[in-house]
Amino acid sequence: MDHLNHDIAAHIAALEVQQQQRKKQVSLAHAIDAINAKEQPSADPIALYQTNMRAFEQYIPDIYQSFVNYQPTKFELTRVDDALHLVDVDNNVVLGEDYFHDSLIDFEQFRVNPQLARIDFSEEIESAADFIHVKYLNQFIRALKGINSKHKEEFVLPEAVNMMVCFGLGLGYFLPEMLSKHSVKRLYIYEPENDFFYASLFTLDWADILQRLDDSGSSLHLCLGADEDVFFNDISYQLMTKGRYDSTFSFCYQHYQTEQTNSALEKFNQKNFHVAFGLGFFDDSLMALAHQYHTLNSHVPLLANVEPLPECATRSVFILGNGPSLDEHIDYIRENRDKVLLVSGGTTIRALQQYGITPDFHLEMERTKVTYTVLKSVADDAYLRSIPLLTLNTVTPDVLNLFDRSLMGLKLQEPSTEIILNSELGCDSDNLTQLVFANPTVSNLALSYFTRMGFKNIYLFGIDLGFSGDAHHSKKSIYYHESGEDKLLFDKKKLSGFVSPGNHVEEVETTMIFQMSAKGMGELLDFYPDVKCYNLGNGIKIENAIPTHQADVVLTDEVFDKTELVDRILAHYSADTTVLAKQYSAVLEQDIFVHFVDKMIAMVNSPVTSRYDALGQLQQQFMLLNSQLKTKHAFLVELLNGTLQHCHAALIKMLLLPADAEQGLVYYQQGIDIYINYLEEAKVKYKRELFEVDQTDISDIWK
């Protein structure tokens, strides 16, 4: 009977899908008939141009300056049968015989079946760490699964749009149609041909469009005459500064297809997750605030803002990662260890200890106690104590207690860093520096440290960040039994859903985090063009790193006193934190966080009557949070950024997925209830755990 019920339910679902598809087809057919019956509007193009230029001079002066004396070079406007058309100057070919009607029909087809750049978050197992972020994000994800299942077939371009990205403008005839039927909160237009935009000044009532967007509180951004790389950097900046939550649910309309618009759309779809991720979350940030409190009170030194030691420029560094290729190079590393500084990161330490190698520095960056349990699994306390530790200011003091000497670097965009470096709070931080591109993996941290210290010759071993074979880490690492059997602690199949160009191979499987790690290292090396970084791994290609084989490495035969150099490095780059500890504590003991969260709750607690108003509500809350950026309470932004990003991303989907606006508002209110519960519990957790070190114990899984 259960089987029969299942078959009946599946049949009913299939019929409902067919009904929705027929409904869309009928709607589209009627709309196309109405479009074909329309007459193309006629206006004096010179008068229109003059009105438009005055409007741009008022609203976007840069556009006015760029086009006030513009002369087209490849495409010009001409009259054909009393209508304006674009013509290719070189071959006198008209672009589109019925451009006006074709433009409207194309956009109508998009309205019925809109294309999205969409990123969905995965449900996570609620672990022993008891993160409230995971708890509430899972509630959002479960709610969204039901909404997706119920409404995916009816999905159309909603009457309220959070973000529309137009790939190509042409003469822009679709824009008035878009804005008359849809209230667009953020409109982004990428037009690689300046000639096309210039032509639109004669065909499109830009003055009315600019006025309409301004009156409704919407925004417009134009990216003109740029290639796809400039486009992606530009739109990434716009998302980061005006609300990157929209990157998880952006409507993408491609008006015409060329190599550039195709490439720009492909790049946006493939790399958009770089914008959407990387903000951390509340529990993580709160934990790091507490850890910084304890490490400062233990007077652990911070990385000083000083000129590099001269000898760092002439010494070579081997940065050792835990990738599979570490095993292939281990004999070479052992043979040359006296000529270079050896640096290990994260779980690499277990493999090196098994190989009988002691690095000159070890690096850690993860903030939970997991790092401590991994290090303890090395089962050699004397070995760890003999190695100086370089770390970030987020790491638990339990980790630092395993090492006799430590140095902490300030992590960019971290609440504790914002407090320490904020001069308005009275903190003495003139002699401190931040580490850039220091995450998401410990390999990023190692490269950030040693470039900042002035090292110019850096070799990467085992920093694969991808898989060209079956192995995912060194066979001597914590991820494998002594027999070589995989402990299944790293789910390669589940995590490796990406493909990237390889270093010594054509391409490799990789993970989202590893891909972001490689991107960050490439950007860091671009920041230090005088650094020669050699990549010997068989993993992912890292931009600005030189693919190198072991046989091609040339090292000096000089053996130097490494103990003396390590001592000098630690002394030179360490800043005392005795006074800073008291200043830092005074900030945290205030009720700033609770009062501010109450303001955030109040902002979304008032009911909204339209989906566009709901989008405005979320935008206003984003603006409230970011208004703290230039104040003495800037740490609040880093503390709550991830919470806002993930919750807003879910709320927008709950709001816009149903075709019916009223149903979308019902789901939105359900999501707001989840969000408010999250913020209320965050206030309680902040007061309860502000000075608590993470004690999550999962040591059993490493045995």
XYZ file of C-alpha atoms in Angstrom:
703
model
C 0.000 0.000 0.000
C 2.855 2.415 0.830
C 4.357 1.715 -2.583
C 0.994 2.469 -4.251
C 0.626 5.736 -2.328
C 4.123 6.735 -3.394
C 3.300 6.072 -7.061
C 0.104 8.121 -6.833
C 1.944 11.033 -5.167
C 4.651 10.937 -7.832
C 2.012 10.923 -10.605
C 0.207 13.900 -9.063
C 3.517 15.793 -8.748
C 4.313 15.099 -12.420
C 0.877 16.401 -13.475
C 1.400 19.549 -11.416
C 4.755 20.126 -13.150
C 3.101 19.760 -16.570
C 0.351 22.164 -15.532
C 2.881 24.779 -14.438
C 4.816 24.427 -17.699
C 1.626 24.815 -19.790
C 0.637 27.849 -17.735
C 4.016 29.475 -18.451
C 3.791 28.646 -22.175
C 0.313 30.171 -22.493
C 1.389 33.269 -20.585
C 4.453 33.655 -22.794
C 2.436 33.243 -26.007
C -0.029 35.973 -24.973
C 2.831 38.290 -23.981
C 4.607 37.779 -27.335
C 1.388 38.584 -29.219
C 1.065 41.819 -27.234
C 4.716 42.724 -27.913
C 4.388 42.176 -31.662
C 1.374 44.497 -31.672
C 3.397 47.295 -30.056
C 4.758 50.143 -32.100
C 8.330 51.196 -31.479
C 8.317 54.519 -29.592
C 9.575 57.448 -31.627
C 11.414 60.396 -30.139
C 13.834 63.061 -31.274
C 17.179 61.265 -30.673
C 19.158 64.497 -30.289
C 16.730 65.909 -27.727
C 16.730 62.570 -25.911
C 20.539 62.519 -25.851
C 20.682 66.030 -24.399
C 18.126 65.203 -21.702
C 19.972 62.007 -20.845
C 23.326 63.754 -20.554
C 21.877 66.324 -18.165
C 20.484 63.478 -16.063
C 23.814 61.643 -15.959
C 25.590 64.876 -15.085
C 23.304 65.053 -12.046
C 23.230 61.389 -10.997
C 26.468 59.799 -12.307
C 28.920 62.552 -13.305
C 31.609 60.045 -14.319
C 29.350 58.706 -17.080
C 28.666 62.239 -18.266
C 32.379 63.049 -18.443
C 33.151 59.821 -20.309
C 30.519 60.336 -23.027
C 30.044 64.076 -23.432
C 32.632 64.183 -26.251
C 32.510 60.502 -27.203
C 33.004 59.373 -30.797
C 31.968 55.809 -31.754
C 34.534 53.712 -33.602
C 32.957 50.327 -34.418
C 29.174 50.688 -34.190
C 26.980 53.641 -35.130
C 23.280 54.470 -35.108
C 21.469 54.796 -38.399
C 17.851 55.059 -39.514
C 16.358 52.040 -41.272
C 12.659 52.267 -42.185
C 12.107 55.140 -39.726
C 13.668 53.160 -36.835
C 17.096 53.551 -35.251
C 19.420 50.583 -35.630
C 23.003 49.749 -34.750
C 25.273 49.249 -37.745
C 28.723 47.641 -37.852
C 30.898 50.357 -39.420
C 33.379 47.931 -41.031
C 30.881 45.905 -43.076
C 27.743 48.088 -42.932
C 25.714 45.219 -41.424
C 22.596 46.088 -39.402
C 22.497 44.363 -36.000
C 19.014 42.870 -35.843
C 16.292 43.481 -38.409
C 13.538 43.913 -35.799
C 15.692 44.873 -32.854
C 12.954 46.521 -30.774
C 10.463 43.646 -30.821
C 13.166 40.966 -30.593
C 14.580 42.662 -27.487
C 11.225 42.690 -25.712
C 10.441 39.094 -26.674
C 13.832 37.930 -25.448
C 13.317 39.635 -22.098
C 9.781 38.217 -21.845
C 11.204 34.726 -22.268
C 13.645 35.512 -19.459
C 10.782 36.704 -17.229
C 9.044 33.351 -17.589
C 12.228 31.297 -17.069
C 14.725 33.527 -15.244
C 18.350 32.495 -14.924
C 20.074 32.728 -11.551
C 23.546 32.765 -10.105
C 22.531 30.820 -7.033
C 24.489 29.447 -4.100
C 22.829 27.201 -1.519
C 24.318 26.377 1.856
C 24.495 22.750 2.950
C 22.993 21.430 6.147
C 25.673 20.670 8.709
C 25.801 18.104 11.479
C 25.259 19.833 14.808
C 28.540 18.811 16.401
C 29.874 18.809 19.938
C 30.932 22.434 19.467
C 27.268 23.475 19.879
C 27.448 26.404 17.478
C 24.205 28.370 17.425
C 25.056 29.487 13.870
C 24.873 25.880 12.680
C 21.668 25.317 14.629
C 19.785 28.235 13.058
C 21.307 27.931 9.608
C 20.071 24.335 9.543
C 16.581 25.604 10.388
C 16.766 27.942 7.397
C 18.048 25.181 5.121
C 15.274 22.779 6.126
C 12.653 25.482 5.530
C 14.144 26.277 2.121
C 14.098 22.633 1.069
C 10.333 22.582 1.528
C 9.849 25.894 -0.286
C 12.054 24.791 -3.189
C 10.196 21.533 -3.558
C 6.792 23.219 -3.507
C 7.476 26.221 -5.742
C 10.393 25.447 -8.077
C 8.218 24.714 -11.129
C 6.230 27.945 -10.807
C 9.309 30.129 -10.394
C 9.223 33.297 -12.512
C 10.905 36.682 -12.281
C 9.216 38.174 -9.205
C 7.655 41.618 -9.113
C 10.391 42.594 -6.658
C 14.001 41.763 -7.576
C 16.886 41.949 -5.132
C 19.642 42.105 -7.757
C 19.567 42.059 -11.534
C 22.834 41.661 -13.445
C 22.506 42.479 -17.150
C 25.169 41.052 -19.432
C 25.016 43.407 -22.378
C 22.793 46.454 -22.863
C 22.680 47.073 -26.590
C 20.124 49.805 -27.255
C 18.468 48.998 -23.935
C 14.875 48.635 -25.137
C 14.250 45.939 -22.521
C 15.068 48.240 -19.583
C 11.802 50.258 -19.483
C 9.901 46.968 -19.760
C 11.892 45.514 -16.878
C 11.422 48.503 -14.617
C 7.721 48.949 -15.399
C 6.920 45.371 -14.323
C 9.566 44.792 -11.640
C 10.886 46.847 -8.755
C 14.640 46.165 -8.904
C 16.551 46.964 -5.732
C 20.018 46.717 -7.277
C 20.554 46.981 -11.027
C 24.003 46.175 -12.390
C 24.678 46.524 -16.129
C 27.811 45.200 -17.811
C 28.255 46.525 -21.344
C 31.668 45.731 -22.859
C 31.004 47.899 -25.948
C 31.127 51.627 -25.186
C 29.650 52.254 -28.642
C 26.491 50.391 -27.588
C 26.033 52.422 -24.429
C 26.641 55.654 -26.342
C 23.952 54.617 -28.856
C 21.500 53.940 -25.989
C 21.763 57.615 -25.017
C 19.836 58.370 -28.249
C 17.284 55.528 -27.978
C 16.529 55.111 -24.281
C 14.960 57.534 -21.814
C 17.783 57.282 -19.278
C 16.553 60.420 -17.503
C 13.291 58.674 -16.628
C 15.108 55.473 -15.612
C 17.512 57.304 -13.302
C 14.668 59.300 -11.746
C 12.556 56.172 -11.258
C 15.376 54.245 -9.588
C 16.201 57.187 -7.352
C 12.579 57.686 -6.281
C 12.215 54.011 -5.330
C 15.468 53.845 -3.362
C 17.067 51.514 -5.917
C 20.669 51.622 -7.090
C 22.263 51.453 -10.540
C 25.840 50.498 -11.345
C 27.269 50.594 -14.868
C 30.425 48.715 -15.877
C 31.268 49.918 -19.376
C 33.963 49.037 -21.892
C 35.661 46.537 -19.578
C 36.821 42.961 -20.094
C 35.435 40.063 -18.079
C 38.198 40.188 -15.442
C 37.612 43.872 -14.724
C 33.879 43.145 -14.667
C 34.220 40.395 -12.063
C 36.498 42.476 -9.838
C 34.090 45.381 -10.134
C 30.926 43.444 -9.317
C 32.718 41.640 -6.474
C 33.581 45.016 -4.946
C 30.000 46.224 -5.383
C 28.649 43.122 -3.652
C 31.121 43.322 -0.791
C 30.428 46.986 -0.084
C 26.651 46.985 -0.595
C 25.662 43.538 0.629
C 27.260 40.348 -0.554
C 24.230 38.304 0.533
C 22.794 39.140 -2.915
C 25.599 37.105 -4.484
C 23.797 33.923 -3.418
C 20.656 34.762 -5.418
C 21.343 37.100 -8.347
C 19.206 37.247 -11.483
C 21.397 37.157 -14.606
C 19.953 38.441 -17.881
C 22.162 38.070 -20.957
C 20.811 40.482 -23.580
C 23.105 39.326 -26.376
C 25.816 36.717 -26.821
C 29.404 37.575 -27.660
C 32.675 36.092 -26.508
C 32.956 38.770 -23.814
C 29.424 38.561 -22.426
C 29.583 34.750 -22.498
C 32.912 34.786 -20.661
C 31.716 37.335 -18.103
C 28.598 35.296 -17.317
C 30.629 32.095 -17.058
C 33.153 33.739 -14.739
C 30.382 35.110 -12.532
C 28.708 31.708 -12.263
C 31.972 29.880 -11.575
C 33.649 32.303 -9.158
C 30.706 33.951 -7.445
C 31.172 31.747 -4.376
C 34.438 33.596 -3.629
C 32.259 36.600 -2.837
C 29.549 34.697 -0.969
C 31.835 32.825 1.427
C 34.656 33.728 3.783
C 32.909 35.814 6.439
C 33.050 33.375 9.315
C 30.166 33.293 11.778
C 29.174 34.476 15.243
C 30.353 31.509 17.332
C 33.742 31.539 15.615
C 34.191 35.257 16.207
C 33.089 35.104 19.842
C 35.514 32.256 20.455
C 38.353 34.275 18.941
C 37.521 37.287 21.142
C 37.885 35.083 24.214
C 41.089 33.467 22.982
C 42.660 36.858 22.310
C 41.755 37.954 25.837
C 43.608 34.998 27.350
C 46.648 35.131 25.060
C 47.084 38.850 25.716
C 46.875 38.256 29.444
C 49.530 35.565 29.024
C 51.648 38.228 27.281
C 52.058 36.250 24.066
C 53.817 38.672 21.677
C 52.126 39.990 18.540
C 53.749 40.441 15.137
C 55.527 43.807 15.118
C 55.398 46.420 12.388
C 59.134 46.579 11.690
C 61.452 46.583 8.686
C 62.463 43.040 7.668
C 65.772 41.605 8.800
C 68.215 41.984 5.874
C 69.296 38.337 5.955
C 65.707 37.168 5.375
C 66.008 38.308 1.767
C 68.894 35.918 1.117
C 67.745 32.788 2.962
C 65.482 30.161 1.428
C 62.345 28.779 3.059
C 60.690 25.409 2.470
C 56.992 25.653 3.380
C 55.747 22.107 3.899
C 52.101 21.174 3.479
C 50.350 17.893 4.163
C 49.422 17.115 0.565
C 50.168 13.738 -1.045
C 53.226 15.084 -2.883
C 55.017 15.713 0.428
C 55.897 12.013 0.510
C 57.552 12.219 -2.926
C 59.901 15.011 -1.810
C 60.680 13.948 1.743
C 64.202 12.622 0.966
C 65.114 15.852 -0.822
C 63.760 17.899 2.098
C 65.801 15.842 4.570
C 68.980 16.162 2.496
C 68.729 19.950 2.226
C 67.267 20.867 5.580
C 70.498 22.516 6.828
C 70.525 24.961 3.898
C 67.008 26.332 4.410
C 64.408 27.187 7.026
C 61.867 24.379 7.280
C 58.299 25.477 7.996
C 55.399 23.120 8.676
C 51.699 23.926 8.757
C 48.795 22.272 10.555
C 48.558 18.492 10.282
C 51.902 18.335 8.420
C 53.591 18.198 11.838
C 52.473 14.604 12.428
C 53.911 13.466 9.082
C 57.235 15.215 9.719
C 57.509 13.697 13.170
C 56.933 10.260 11.641
C 59.703 11.025 9.140
C 62.070 12.097 11.931
C 62.223 15.744 10.814
C 61.936 18.721 13.159
C 60.853 21.946 11.409
C 62.315 25.327 12.361
C 58.838 26.857 12.671
C 55.348 25.425 12.923
C 52.132 27.282 12.073
C 48.544 26.883 13.276
C 45.439 28.973 12.608
C 42.236 27.098 13.541
C 40.525 28.499 16.625
C 38.742 25.457 18.049
C 40.318 22.932 20.400
C 40.467 20.501 17.479
C 43.913 21.955 16.748
C 45.050 21.090 20.262
C 43.801 17.487 19.990
C 45.557 17.024 16.641
C 48.843 18.289 18.087
C 48.483 16.079 21.168
C 48.053 13.077 18.852
C 51.697 13.560 17.866
C 52.328 12.088 21.345
C 55.681 13.832 21.787
C 55.447 16.931 23.993
C 59.224 17.528 23.943
C 59.194 17.508 20.145
C 56.504 20.228 20.037
C 58.149 22.360 22.718
C 61.365 22.473 20.716
C 59.618 24.175 17.777
C 58.666 27.884 17.744
C 54.988 28.459 16.908
C 53.711 31.113 14.515
C 49.979 31.581 14.674
C 47.018 33.917 14.368
C 45.443 35.829 17.226
C 42.340 33.616 16.979
C 43.969 30.392 18.197
C 43.069 28.838 21.535
C 45.618 29.405 24.336
C 45.637 25.628 24.854
C 47.594 25.324 21.601
C 50.107 27.976 22.623
C 50.670 26.131 25.894
C 52.139 23.210 23.930
C 55.014 25.361 22.636
C 57.756 27.128 24.572
C 57.942 30.084 22.163
C 55.134 31.665 20.158
C 54.359 34.668 18.011
C 50.846 35.763 16.980
C 49.879 37.703 13.877
C 46.765 39.853 13.718
C 44.193 38.381 11.335
C 42.528 40.791 8.961
C 38.758 41.304 9.435
C 38.584 39.784 12.901
C 36.709 41.374 15.851
C 39.707 41.129 18.175
C 41.941 42.752 15.547
C 39.449 45.597 15.099
C 39.587 46.269 18.844
C 43.377 46.142 19.071
C 43.971 48.406 16.069
C 41.214 50.931 16.828
C 42.950 54.058 18.097
C 39.659 55.508 19.390
C 39.552 52.752 22.001
C 42.908 53.855 23.384
C 44.787 50.705 22.421
C 48.526 51.107 21.933
C 48.886 49.475 18.512
C 51.216 51.694 16.481
C 53.904 49.006 16.506
C 51.638 46.193 15.249
C 50.861 44.922 11.763
C 48.175 42.744 10.183
C 48.704 39.647 8.079
C 47.005 39.812 4.676
C 45.646 36.812 2.729
C 46.279 34.659 5.818
C 43.370 32.234 5.314
C 41.476 29.971 4.614
C 44.224 27.321 5.059
C 47.381 27.251 7.115
C 49.376 27.334 3.862
C 48.022 30.835 3.303
C 49.134 31.771 6.806
C 52.657 30.431 6.263
C 53.092 32.320 3.002
C 51.682 35.478 4.582
C 54.103 35.287 7.528
C 57.256 34.696 5.531
C 56.562 37.236 2.801
C 55.810 39.797 5.526
C 59.098 38.924 7.224
C 60.957 39.718 4.014
C 61.851 36.285 2.631
C 62.302 36.364 -1.149
C 62.984 32.696 -1.976
C 60.131 30.418 -0.953
C 59.578 26.803 -1.994
C 56.219 25.043 -1.602
C 56.278 21.289 -0.934
C 53.076 19.302 -0.389
C 50.852 22.358 -0.753
C 48.778 20.495 -3.306
C 45.304 21.867 -2.561
C 43.992 19.341 -5.035
C 44.075 15.694 -5.982
C 45.629 14.175 -9.078
C 45.507 10.657 -7.617
C 43.682 8.660 -4.951
C 45.539 10.068 -1.927
C 44.308 13.283 -0.293
C 47.088 13.853 2.289
C 50.533 12.504 3.132
C 50.389 8.814 3.973
C 52.342 9.550 7.170
C 49.782 12.100 8.358
C 47.014 11.839 10.898
C 44.523 10.973 8.137
C 45.964 7.467 7.641
C 46.645 4.479 9.857
C 50.220 3.220 10.165
C 49.217 0.463 7.742
C 48.399 3.119 5.139
C 44.647 2.535 5.429
C 42.519 5.677 5.127
C 40.822 6.665 8.428
C 38.048 8.345 6.375
C 38.390 11.589 8.326
C 38.507 13.557 5.070
C 35.595 12.887 2.714
C 37.326 13.501 -0.597
C 34.350 12.400 -2.685
C 31.932 14.709 -0.907
C 34.212 17.746 -0.757
C 35.936 17.721 -4.154
C 33.260 19.074 -6.435
C 35.547 21.451 -8.327
C 38.166 21.147 -11.067
C 41.110 23.547 -11.459
C 44.232 23.795 -13.636
C 47.074 21.723 -12.190
C 50.660 22.632 -11.340
C 52.487 19.698 -12.974
C 49.355 18.058 -14.333
C 46.649 19.329 -16.679
C 43.947 19.599 -14.011
C 43.119 18.424 -10.507
C 40.057 17.744 -8.436
C 39.788 20.228 -5.612
C 37.480 21.627 -2.950
C 35.908 25.041 -2.638
C 38.176 25.907 0.304
C 41.315 24.709 -1.487
C 40.365 26.708 -4.580
C 39.916 29.819 -2.428
C 43.248 29.080 -0.730
C 45.101 28.934 -4.048
C 43.427 32.152 -5.183
C 44.500 33.893 -1.959
C 48.112 32.765 -2.315
C 48.209 33.987 -5.891
C 46.868 37.394 -4.834
C 49.380 37.599 -1.976
C 52.274 36.899 -4.349
C 50.956 39.604 -6.644
C 51.261 41.910 -3.620
C 54.957 40.890 -3.307
C 56.252 40.885 -6.926
C 59.898 40.606 -5.810
C 59.264 37.248 -4.097
C 60.273 34.139 -6.030
C 57.866 31.408 -4.999
C 58.444 27.924 -6.445
C 55.622 25.373 -6.415
C 56.833 21.753 -6.427
C 53.456 20.161 -5.664
C 51.385 17.973 -7.974
C 48.219 19.815 -7.079
C 46.514 23.040 -8.033
C 48.175 25.761 -10.065
C 48.883 28.873 -7.973
C 49.054 32.133 -9.898
C 52.392 33.968 -9.577
C 54.077 30.817 -8.226
C 56.618 29.173 -10.522
C 55.914 25.492 -11.373
C 59.185 23.771 -10.484
C 60.552 20.238 -10.475
C 62.889 19.051 -7.736
C 65.760 18.633 -10.213
C 65.521 22.304 -11.163
C 65.872 23.707 -7.640
C 69.154 25.547 -7.102
C 70.147 26.111 -3.476
C 73.269 27.646 -2.025
C 75.653 25.140 -0.431
C 76.146 27.463 2.530
C 75.160 25.918 5.868
C 74.186 28.611 8.346
C 73.419 28.808 12.066
C 69.677 28.274 11.957
C 69.248 28.431 15.732
C 70.764 31.907 15.783
C 68.554 33.071 12.854
C 65.379 31.693 14.432
C 66.206 33.467 17.702
C 66.806 36.730 15.861
C 63.551 36.414 13.917
C 61.492 35.869 17.059
C 63.159 38.768 18.872
C 62.944 41.164 15.920
C 59.313 40.556 14.973
C 57.807 40.352 18.484
C 55.848 43.237 20.038
C 55.143 43.296 23.784
C 51.436 43.079 24.750
C 51.505 43.768 28.503
C 49.665 47.123 28.374
C 47.418 46.051 25.515
C 45.860 43.261 27.607
C 44.219 45.713 30.031
C 42.950 47.985 27.244
C 41.423 45.049 25.365
C 39.579 43.685 28.414
C 37.982 47.049 29.172
C 36.246 47.129 25.762
C 34.744 43.639 26.028
C 33.267 44.184 29.479
C 30.850 46.812 28.178
C 27.280 46.074 26.988
C 27.889 47.381 23.463
C 27.068 44.106 21.729
C 23.700 43.499 23.408
C 22.474 47.061 22.803
C 23.464 46.931 19.147
C 21.797 43.549 18.518
C 18.593 44.977 20.006
C 18.716 47.666 17.303
C 19.170 44.991 14.623
C 16.185 43.043 15.961
C 13.993 46.151 16.083
C 14.763 46.868 12.436
C 13.335 43.540 11.194
C 10.590 43.273 13.805
C 8.225 45.648 12.035
C 5.881 44.032 9.466
C 6.254 44.683 5.726
C 3.455 44.761 3.162
C 5.387 44.075 -0.050
C 8.356 42.034 -1.152
C 10.168 45.192 -2.242
C 9.714 46.636 1.253
C 11.152 43.421 2.693
C 14.236 43.794 0.478
C 14.551 47.376 1.718
C 14.313 46.156 5.300
C 17.253 43.805 4.804
C 19.265 46.498 3.059
C 18.639 48.938 5.918
C 19.859 46.361 8.417
C 23.002 45.800 6.352
C 23.580 49.560 6.319
C 23.054 49.736 10.097
C 25.719 47.109 10.686
C 28.181 48.665 8.252
C 27.640 52.117 9.717
C 29.884 50.907 12.543
C 32.860 50.327 10.236
C 34.550 53.694 10.818
C 33.665 53.936 14.492
C 35.266 52.703 17.681
C 32.799 49.814 17.650
C 33.932 48.436 14.288
C 34.478 45.024 15.896
C 30.676 44.582 15.858
C 30.778 44.375 12.048
C 33.233 41.484 12.055
C 31.346 39.802 14.899
C 27.996 39.815 13.048
C 28.952 39.913 9.352
C 28.719 36.175 8.819
C 25.424 35.949 10.700
C 23.876 38.650 8.539
C 25.300 37.197 5.311
C 23.943 33.697 5.802
C 20.586 34.730 7.274
C 19.891 37.401 4.668
C 20.813 34.956 1.892
C 18.215 32.500 3.208
C 15.589 35.194 3.786
C 15.814 36.467 0.204
C 15.218 32.977 -1.174
C 12.262 32.385 1.143
C 10.859 35.743 0.024
C 11.297 35.447 -3.747
C 10.970 31.761 -4.667
C 7.127 31.614 -4.682
C 5.396 33.139 -7.705
C 2.745 34.558 -5.386
C 3.933 37.662 -3.510
C 1.682 37.070 -0.490
C 3.020 33.544 -0.048
C 6.554 34.907 -0.274
C 5.810 37.345 2.553
C 4.452 34.498 4.696
C 7.692 32.545 4.235
C 9.737 35.699 4.844
C 8.067 36.235 8.206
C 8.773 32.617 9.148
C 12.413 33.248 8.279
C 12.475 36.482 10.271
C 11.288 34.517 13.315
C 14.258 32.139 12.917
C 16.606 35.098 12.465
C 15.354 36.926 15.568
C 15.666 33.764 17.659
C 19.270 33.485 16.428
C 20.052 37.079 17.429
C 18.361 36.708 20.817
C 20.395 33.589 21.589
C 23.540 35.343 20.362
C 23.046 38.002 23.065
C 22.777 35.309 25.736
C 25.801 33.407 24.453
C 27.904 36.585 24.253
C 27.342 37.331 27.944
C 27.789 33.697 28.988
C 30.883 32.770 26.966
C 32.711 36.034 26.327
C 35.827 34.969 28.245
C 35.538 31.189 27.793
C 38.156 29.161 25.932
C 36.789 26.535 23.559
C 36.708 23.130 25.268
C 35.214 21.004 22.488
C 36.876 17.611 22.807
C 36.847 15.382 19.719
C 40.231 13.797 20.359
C 38.876 10.266 19.906
C 38.497 10.653 16.139
C 42.235 11.200 15.648
C 43.302 7.948 17.295
